[in-house]
CSV table of C-alpha atoms and ligand atoms in Angstrom, one decimal:
chain,number,residue,atom,x,y,z
A,1,MET,CA,23.4,31.1,49.8
A,2,ILE,CA,21.3,27.9,49.7
A,3,GLN,CA,23.4,25.9,46.4
A,4,LEU,CA,19.3,23.8,45.1
A,5,ASN,CA,19.9,20.3,45.2
A,6,GLY,CA,17.9,17.4,45.2
A,7,PHE,CA,16.9,17.7,48.9
A,8,THR,CA,15.5,21.0,48.8
A,9,LYS,CA,12.8,21.4,50.1
A,10,VAL,CA,10.4,24.0,48.7
A,11,VAL,CA,7.9,26.4,50.1
A,12,GLY,CA,6.3,29.5,48.1
A,13,ILE,CA,4.2,32.5,48.0
A,14,LEU,CA,0.4,31.9,45.8
A,15,GLY,CA,-0.5,34.9,45.1
A,16,TRP,CA,-1.9,37.2,42.0
A,17,PRO,CA,-0.4,39.5,41.3
A,18,VAL,CA,3.0,38.4,43.7
A,19,GLU,CA,5.7,40.1,41.0
A,20,HIS,CA,6.1,42.4,44.1
A,21,THR,CA,6.1,39.9,47.1
A,22,LEU,CA,9.6,40.1,49.2
A,23,SER,CA,9.4,37.4,50.8
A,24,PRO,CA,11.1,35.6,49.2
A,25,VAL,CA,14.3,36.9,49.9
A,26,MET,CA,12.8,37.5,53.5
A,27,HIS,CA,12.2,34.0,53.6
A,28,GLY,CA,15.6,33.2,51.7
A,29,ILE,CA,18.6,35.4,54.5
A,30,ALA,CA,16.7,32.8,57.0
A,31,PHE,CA,17.0,29.2,55.8
A,32,SER,CA,20.4,30.7,54.7
A,33,ASN,CA,21.1,32.2,58.0
A,34,LEU,CA,20.1,28.4,59.9
A,35,ASN,CA,21.9,26.2,57.2
A,36,LEU,CA,18.1,24.8,55.7
A,37,ASN,CA,18.1,23.5,52.1
A,38,TRP,CA,15.3,25.4,52.3
A,39,THR,CA,14.3,27.9,48.6
A,40,TYR,CA,11.2,29.8,48.6
A,41,ILE,CA,9.7,31.1,45.3
A,42,PRO,CA,6.4,33.4,44.0
A,43,LEU,CA,3.4,31.1,41.9
A,44,PRO,CA,2.2,33.2,40.5
A,45,LEU,CA,-2.0,31.9,40.3
A,46,PRO,CA,-5.1,33.2,38.7
A,47,PRO,CA,-8.1,33.3,40.6
A,48,GLU,CA,-10.1,30.9,37.9
A,49,ARG,CA,-7.0,28.4,39.0
A,50,VAL,CA,-7.0,28.4,43.0
A,51,LYS,CA,-9.3,24.9,42.7
A,52,ASP,CA,-6.0,23.0,41.6
A,53,ALA,CA,-3.5,25.1,43.6
A,54,VAL,CA,-3.4,22.8,47.0
A,55,ARG,CA,-3.8,19.5,44.5
A,56,SER,CA,-0.7,20.6,42.8
A,57,LEU,CA,1.6,21.9,45.6
A,58,HIS,CA,1.0,18.3,46.5
A,59,THR,CA,2.0,16.4,43.0
A,60,LEU,CA,5.0,18.8,43.6
A,61,ASN,CA,6.1,17.4,46.7
A,62,PHE,CA,6.6,21.7,48.6
A,63,VAL,CA,6.1,21.8,51.9
A,64,GLY,CA,3.6,24.4,51.8
A,65,ALA,CA,3.4,27.9,50.7
A,66,ASN,CA,2.1,31.5,51.7
A,67,VAL,CA,-0.8,32.7,50.5
A,68,THR,CA,-1.5,36.8,49.8
A,69,VAL,CA,-4.3,38.5,48.0
A,70,PRO,CA,-6.6,37.9,46.7
A,71,HIS,CA,-6.9,33.8,47.8
A,72,LYS,CA,-6.2,33.9,51.5
A,73,GLN,CA,-10.2,33.7,51.1
A,74,ALA,CA,-11.1,31.4,48.3
A,75,ILE,CA,-8.2,28.7,49.2
A,76,MET,CA,-10.1,28.0,52.6
A,77,ARG,CA,-12.0,24.8,50.7
A,78,TYR,CA,-9.6,23.6,49.0
A,79,LEU,CA,-8.0,22.6,52.4
A,80,ASP,CA,-8.3,18.9,54.4
A,81,GLU,CA,-8.1,21.1,58.0
A,82,ILE,CA,-8.3,24.8,59.4
A,83,ASP,CA,-6.7,25.8,62.1
A,84,PRO,CA,-9.6,27.3,65.2
A,85,THR,CA,-7.9,31.3,64.3
A,86,ALA,CA,-8.0,30.8,60.7
A,87,GLN,CA,-10.9,29.9,60.9
A,88,ASN,CA,-12.7,32.6,63.3
A,89,ILE,CA,-10.4,35.1,61.2
A,90,GLY,CA,-12.6,33.1,58.5
A,91,ALA,CA,-8.4,33.4,55.8
A,92,VAL,CA,-5.8,31.4,55.6
A,93,ASN,CA,-1.8,33.0,54.8
A,94,THR,CA,0.0,29.8,55.7
A,95,ILE,CA,-0.5,26.8,54.1
A,96,LEU,CA,1.4,22.9,55.4
A,97,LEU,CA,1.8,20.0,53.9
A,98,LYS,CA,2.3,16.9,55.8
A,99,GLY,CA,1.6,13.3,55.7
A,100,GLY,CA,-0.7,13.5,52.2
A,101,LYS,CA,-2.8,16.3,53.5
A,102,SER,CA,-3.0,20.2,53.7
A,103,TYR,CA,-3.5,22.8,57.2
A,104,GLY,CA,-4.4,26.4,56.5
A,105,TYR,CA,-2.9,28.8,58.8
A,106,ASN,CA,-3.3,32.7,59.5
A,107,THR,CA,-0.6,34.2,61.0
A,108,ASP,CA,-1.2,38.0,60.4
A,109,GLY,CA,-2.8,38.7,63.1
A,110,TYR,CA,0.4,36.8,65.0
A,111,GLY,CA,2.2,39.3,63.1
A,112,ILE,CA,0.6,42.6,63.8
A,113,LEU,CA,0.4,41.5,68.0
A,114,ARG,CA,3.9,41.0,68.1
A,115,ALA,CA,4.1,44.4,66.2
A,116,LEU,CA,3.0,45.8,68.0
A,117,LEU,CA,4.6,44.6,71.5
A,118,GLU,CA,7.5,45.6,69.8
A,119,VAL,CA,7.2,48.3,70.9
A,120,GLY,CA,5.4,48.3,74.3
A,121,PHE,CA,1.9,49.4,73.6
A,122,GLU,CA,-0.3,46.8,76.1
A,123,PRO,CA,-3.2,45.1,73.9
A,124,GLN,CA,-4.9,44.0,77.2
A,125,GLY,CA,-7.6,46.8,77.9
A,126,ALA,CA,-7.2,48.6,75.2
A,127,ARG,CA,-9.5,50.8,72.8
A,128,CYS,CA,-9.1,50.4,69.4
A,129,LEU,CA,-9.7,52.2,65.8
A,130,MET,CA,-9.3,50.3,62.6
A,131,LEU,CA,-9.1,51.4,59.5
A,132,GLY,CA,-10.6,49.4,56.7
A,133,ALA,CA,-12.5,45.9,57.2
A,134,GLY,CA,-10.7,44.2,54.9
A,135,GLY,CA,-8.4,40.8,55.4
A,136,ALA,CA,-5.9,42.5,57.1
A,137,SER,CA,-8.6,44.1,59.5
A,138,ARG,CA,-10.2,41.0,59.6
A,139,ALA,CA,-6.8,39.5,61.2
A,140,ALA,CA,-5.5,41.9,63.3
A,141,VAL,CA,-9.0,42.5,64.7
A,142,TYR,CA,-9.4,38.8,65.5
A,143,SER,CA,-6.4,39.3,67.8
A,144,LEU,CA,-6.5,42.3,69.9
A,145,ALA,CA,-9.4,41.1,70.5
A,146,ALA,CA,-7.6,37.7,71.1
A,147,ALA,CA,-4.9,39.2,72.9
A,148,GLY,CA,-8.1,41.2,75.7
A,149,ALA,CA,-8.9,44.9,73.2
A,150,SER,CA,-12.1,46.6,75.3
A,151,THR,CA,-13.4,47.8,72.3
A,152,ILE,CA,-13.1,47.7,69.2
A,153,ALA,CA,-14.8,50.0,66.2
A,154,VAL,CA,-14.4,48.9,62.7
A,155,TYR,CA,-14.1,52.3,60.1
A,156,ASN,CA,-14.4,51.2,56.0
A,157,ARG,CA,-15.5,52.9,53.2
A,158,THR,CA,-18.0,50.3,52.3
A,159,VAL,CA,-20.0,49.7,55.7
A,160,GLU,CA,-21.7,46.7,55.1
A,161,ARG,CA,-17.7,44.7,55.4
A,162,ALA,CA,-18.0,46.9,58.6
A,163,ALA,CA,-21.0,45.5,59.6
A,164,PHE,CA,-19.8,42.0,58.8
A,165,LEU,CA,-16.4,41.6,60.1
A,166,VAL,CA,-18.2,43.1,63.7
A,167,ASP,CA,-21.2,40.7,63.7
A,168,ASP,CA,-19.0,38.2,62.6
A,169,LEU,CA,-16.2,38.6,66.3
A,170,ARG,CA,-19.6,39.8,68.1
A,171,LEU,CA,-20.3,36.2,67.8
A,172,ALA,CA,-16.8,35.2,69.1
A,173,PHE,CA,-15.6,37.4,72.0
A,174,PRO,CA,-18.9,38.4,73.1
A,175,HIS,CA,-18.2,40.5,76.1
A,176,ILE,CA,-16.1,42.7,73.9
A,177,THR,CA,-17.4,45.9,73.1
A,178,PHE,CA,-17.4,46.3,68.7
A,179,SER,CA,-19.5,49.0,66.0
A,180,PHE,CA,-18.4,50.0,63.1
A,181,GLU,CA,-19.2,53.2,61.5
A,182,ALA,CA,-19.0,54.2,57.3
A,183,LEU,CA,-15.2,55.5,57.1
A,184,THR,CA,-15.1,60.1,55.8
A,185,PRO,CA,-13.8,62.9,57.0
A,186,GLU,CA,-17.0,63.9,59.2
A,187,THR,CA,-17.2,59.9,60.7
A,188,LEU,CA,-13.4,60.6,61.4
A,189,THR,CA,-14.4,63.6,63.1
A,190,ALA,CA,-16.2,62.8,65.8
A,191,VAL,CA,-13.9,60.1,66.9
A,192,ASN,CA,-14.2,59.6,70.1
A,193,HIS,CA,-10.4,61.3,71.1
A,194,HIS,CA,-10.3,58.0,74.5
A,195,CYS,CA,-8.3,55.7,72.5
A,196,ASP,CA,-5.4,54.1,72.8
A,197,LEU,CA,-4.9,52.7,69.1
A,198,VAL,CA,-5.5,53.4,65.6
A,199,VAL,CA,-4.8,51.0,62.1
A,200,ASN,CA,-5.0,51.4,58.7
A,201,THR,CA,-5.9,48.6,57.3
A,202,THR,CA,-6.8,50.1,54.1
A,203,SER,CA,-4.8,49.9,51.5
A,204,LEU,CA,-4.4,54.1,51.2
A,205,GLY,CA,-0.7,55.1,51.2
A,206,MET,CA,0.5,52.3,49.4
A,207,PHE,CA,2.7,53.4,46.5
A,208,PRO,CA,2.2,54.5,43.9
A,209,HIS,CA,-1.0,56.4,46.3
A,210,GLU,CA,2.1,57.3,48.5
A,211,GLU,CA,-0.6,60.6,49.1
A,212,THR,CA,-2.8,59.1,49.6
A,213,THR,CA,-4.0,58.7,53.6
A,214,PRO,CA,-7.2,56.8,54.8
A,215,TRP,CA,-6.8,60.1,57.4
A,216,PRO,CA,-7.8,64.0,56.2
A,217,GLU,CA,-5.8,66.2,57.1
A,218,ASP,CA,-7.5,68.7,59.0
A,219,VAL,CA,-8.8,66.2,61.7
A,220,PRO,CA,-6.5,66.0,64.8
A,221,LEU,CA,-5.7,62.3,65.5
A,222,PRO,CA,-7.3,61.2,68.5
A,223,GLU,CA,-5.0,62.4,71.5
A,224,ASN,CA,-1.9,59.5,72.7
A,225,ALA,CA,-2.9,57.4,70.7
A,226,VAL,CA,-0.2,55.2,68.6
A,227,ILE,CA,-0.9,55.0,64.8
A,228,CYS,CA,-0.1,51.9,63.4
A,229,ASP,CA,-0.2,51.6,59.0
A,230,LEU,CA,0.2,48.3,57.8
A,231,VAL,CA,1.2,49.0,54.6
A,232,TYR,CA,5.2,49.0,53.7
A,233,ASN,CA,5.5,50.3,51.3
A,234,PRO,CA,6.6,53.4,51.8
A,235,LEU,CA,8.1,53.0,55.0
A,236,LYS,CA,7.0,56.0,56.5
A,237,THR,CA,3.5,56.5,54.9
A,238,LYS,CA,1.2,59.8,54.5
A,239,PHE,CA,-0.8,58.4,57.2
A,240,LEU,CA,2.1,58.2,59.8
A,241,GLN,CA,4.0,62.0,58.8
A,242,GLN,CA,0.7,62.6,60.0
A,243,ALA,CA,1.4,61.0,62.4
A,244,GLU,CA,4.7,61.9,63.3
A,245,THR,CA,3.5,65.5,63.2
A,246,ALA,CA,1.4,65.7,66.3
A,247,GLY,CA,3.8,63.6,68.2
A,248,LEU,CA,2.7,60.4,68.3
A,249,ARG,CA,3.8,57.1,68.2
A,250,GLY,CA,4.2,55.7,64.7
A,251,VAL,CA,4.7,51.5,63.8
A,252,ASP,CA,4.6,50.8,59.9
A,253,GLY,CA,4.1,47.8,58.2
A,254,VAL,CA,7.4,46.5,58.4
A,255,GLY,CA,6.1,44.3,61.8
A,256,MET,CA,3.4,42.4,60.5
A,257,LEU,CA,5.6,41.8,57.2
A,258,ILE,CA,8.3,39.3,59.7
A,259,TYR,CA,5.8,37.9,62.4
A,260,GLN,CA,4.1,36.9,59.8
A,261,GLY,CA,6.6,35.2,58.2
A,262,ALA,CA,8.5,34.6,61.1
A,263,GLU,CA,5.7,32.3,62.3
A,264,ALA,CA,5.2,30.6,58.3
A,265,PHE,CA,8.9,30.0,58.7
A,266,ARG,CA,8.4,28.0,62.4
A,267,ILE,CA,5.9,26.2,61.1
A,268,TRP,CA,6.7,24.5,57.6
A,269,THR,CA,10.6,24.1,59.1
A,270,GLY,CA,10.1,24.0,63.2
A,271,HIS,CA,12.7,26.2,63.6
A,272,GLU,CA,12.7,29.8,65.2
A,273,ALA,CA,12.8,32.1,62.5
A,274,PRO,CA,15.7,34.7,62.5
A,275,ALA,CA,13.9,38.1,63.1
A,276,ALA,CA,16.0,40.0,62.9
A,277,LEU,CA,18.5,39.2,60.4
A,278,MET,CA,14.8,39.1,58.7
A,279,ARG,CA,13.6,42.3,58.8
A,280,GLN,CA,17.1,44.0,57.9
A,281,ALA,CA,16.3,42.1,54.4
A,282,VAL,CA,13.7,43.5,54.4
A,283,LEU,CA,14.7,46.6,54.5
A,284,ALA,CA,17.3,46.2,51.9
A,285,GLU,CA,15.0,45.3,49.8
A,286,LEU,CA,12.3,48.6,50.2
A,287,ALA,CA,16.0,50.9,50.0
A,288,THR,CA,16.6,49.4,47.2
A,289,ARG,CA,13.6,49.8,45.0
A,290,GLN,CA,13.0,52.7,46.4
A,291,LYS,CA,16.4,53.5,44.7
A,292,MET,CA,15.9,52.6,40.9
A,293,MET,CA,11.7,53.6,41.5
A,294,ILE,CA,13.6,57.3,42.2
A,295,MET,CA,16.4,56.3,39.0
A,296,HIS,CA,13.3,55.2,37.0
A,297,GLU,CA,11.6,58.9,37.1
A,298,MET,CA,14.3,60.1,36.8
B,301,NAP,N1,2.5,43.9,57.0
B,301,NAP,C1,1.8,43.1,56.8
B,301,NAP,O1,2.3,42.4,56.7
B,301,NAP,C2,0.5,43.4,55.9
B,301,NAP,C3,0.1,42.3,55.4
B,301,NAP,C4,-1.1,41.6,55.1
B,301,NAP,C5,-1.8,43.5,54.0
B,301,NAP,N2,-1.0,44.4,54.3
B,301,NAP,C6,-1.1,46.2,53.8
B,301,NAP,O2,-3.2,46.1,54.4
B,301,NAP,C7,-3.9,46.4,53.3
B,301,NAP,C8,-5.4,45.8,53.3
B,301,NAP,O3,-4.3,44.3,52.8
B,301,NAP,P1,-5.6,44.0,52.6
B,301,NAP,O4,-5.5,42.4,52.4
B,301,NAP,O5,-6.4,43.4,53.8
B,301,NAP,O6,-7.2,44.1,50.9
B,301,NAP,P2,-8.5,44.0,51.1
B,301,NAP,O7,-8.5,42.7,51.5
B,301,NAP,O8,-8.3,44.1,49.1
B,301,NAP,O9,-8.6,45.3,51.8
B,301,NAP,C9,-8.6,46.7,51.0
B,301,NAP,C10,-9.2,47.8,52.2
B,301,NAP,O10,-8.9,48.2,51.7
B,301,NAP,C11,-10.3,49.5,51.4
B,301,NAP,N3,-10.0,50.7,50.4
B,301,NAP,C12,-9.0,50.0,49.6
B,301,NAP,N4,-9.3,52.0,48.3
B,301,NAP,C13,-9.9,51.7,49.6
B,301,NAP,C14,-9.8,53.6,48.6
B,301,NAP,N5,-9.6,54.3,47.7
B,301,NAP,N6,-11.0,54.7,49.8
B,301,NAP,C15,-10.9,53.4,51.7
B,301,NAP,N7,-10.4,52.8,51.5
B,301,NAP,C16,-10.3,51.6,50.5
B,301,NAP,C17,-11.1,48.5,51.3
B,301,NAP,O11,-12.3,49.0,51.6
B,301,NAP,P3,-13.8,48.3,51.5
B,301,NAP,O12,-14.0,47.6,52.3
B,301,NAP,O13,-14.7,49.8,50.9
B,301,NAP,O14,-13.1,47.9,49.7
B,301,NAP,C18,-10.9,47.1,52.4
B,301,NAP,O15,-11.7,48.5,53.6
B,301,NAP,C19,-2.6,46.8,52.1
B,301,NAP,O16,-1.9,48.1,51.9
B,301,NAP,C20,-1.0,45.6,52.5
B,301,NAP,O17,-0.7,45.4,51.6
B,301,NAP,C21,0.4,44.7,55.6
């Protein structure tokens, strides 16, 4: 445990709400492990205060911050410079303050790609189906496109949002075949089964709605596809249970969480993050929270 003092460097997470964030646990263990006199704190920020946030971080001498829902896009206009990846994704999840200036990055795409590579998924030439078209989907689609995917289909409840995402990325990756559809039982029934990866980037399945899934139970999942869920609470979502029943390889959302955090850690501190240790800490914290919820329900 780091003893805070006048030399402690401070980072945090800007979000609304941020009560349930796991990032302080994950970064806290990393700072401790590397014996860095740093700390990480949740910073609840209502949407109407976003415009003041970057200036406030400067004033209070923060080294940087993570940015989460709903500020990843809104924060961009208050930063001095935005890295090209974040610019292409259209969202910032990591801020670095240095030399009086603010720099925006997006490490979410890196996070999902590392999590997929870790289980042996090969993005080069892959045919990918993304369920959802929000911020996480943007980062995932961008990183899969940049890693050489051959086709990417985006299905979303609000089809216009899927169209918007695909139109944006078509410009950046003209050689990739993009398509979009409404996310409905009918369109999923008609999915071409020559698909290597299906990613749930919607919030379906997330606590407290664990009984929900983006994929209807009576529709078969694409044969041989890797099934990835970005939701990590619960760890084994209903969608991942469907994958298991179908005998398909499943990837949970913790990998993305850890690796986007590890990359932010590297940007702030210049050190490689102890990713395995961060994972252990996150899994332990999730298990504790699960236990507390069960006790609360009893
Ligand atoms: N593992 C990680 O590190 C990590 C990182 C970031 C996000 N995530 C997870 O990814 C999920 C999405 O996050 P985000 O930042 O992309 O949020 P977001 O920008 O608000 O997007 C939410 C997405 O979920 C869809 N959706 C929400 N409720 C739905 C419903 N009832 N039926 C069908 N679709 C629904 C939305 O569709 P519409 O466009 O139609 O509203 C949209 O596509 C969350 O569960 C979040 O926890 C995980």
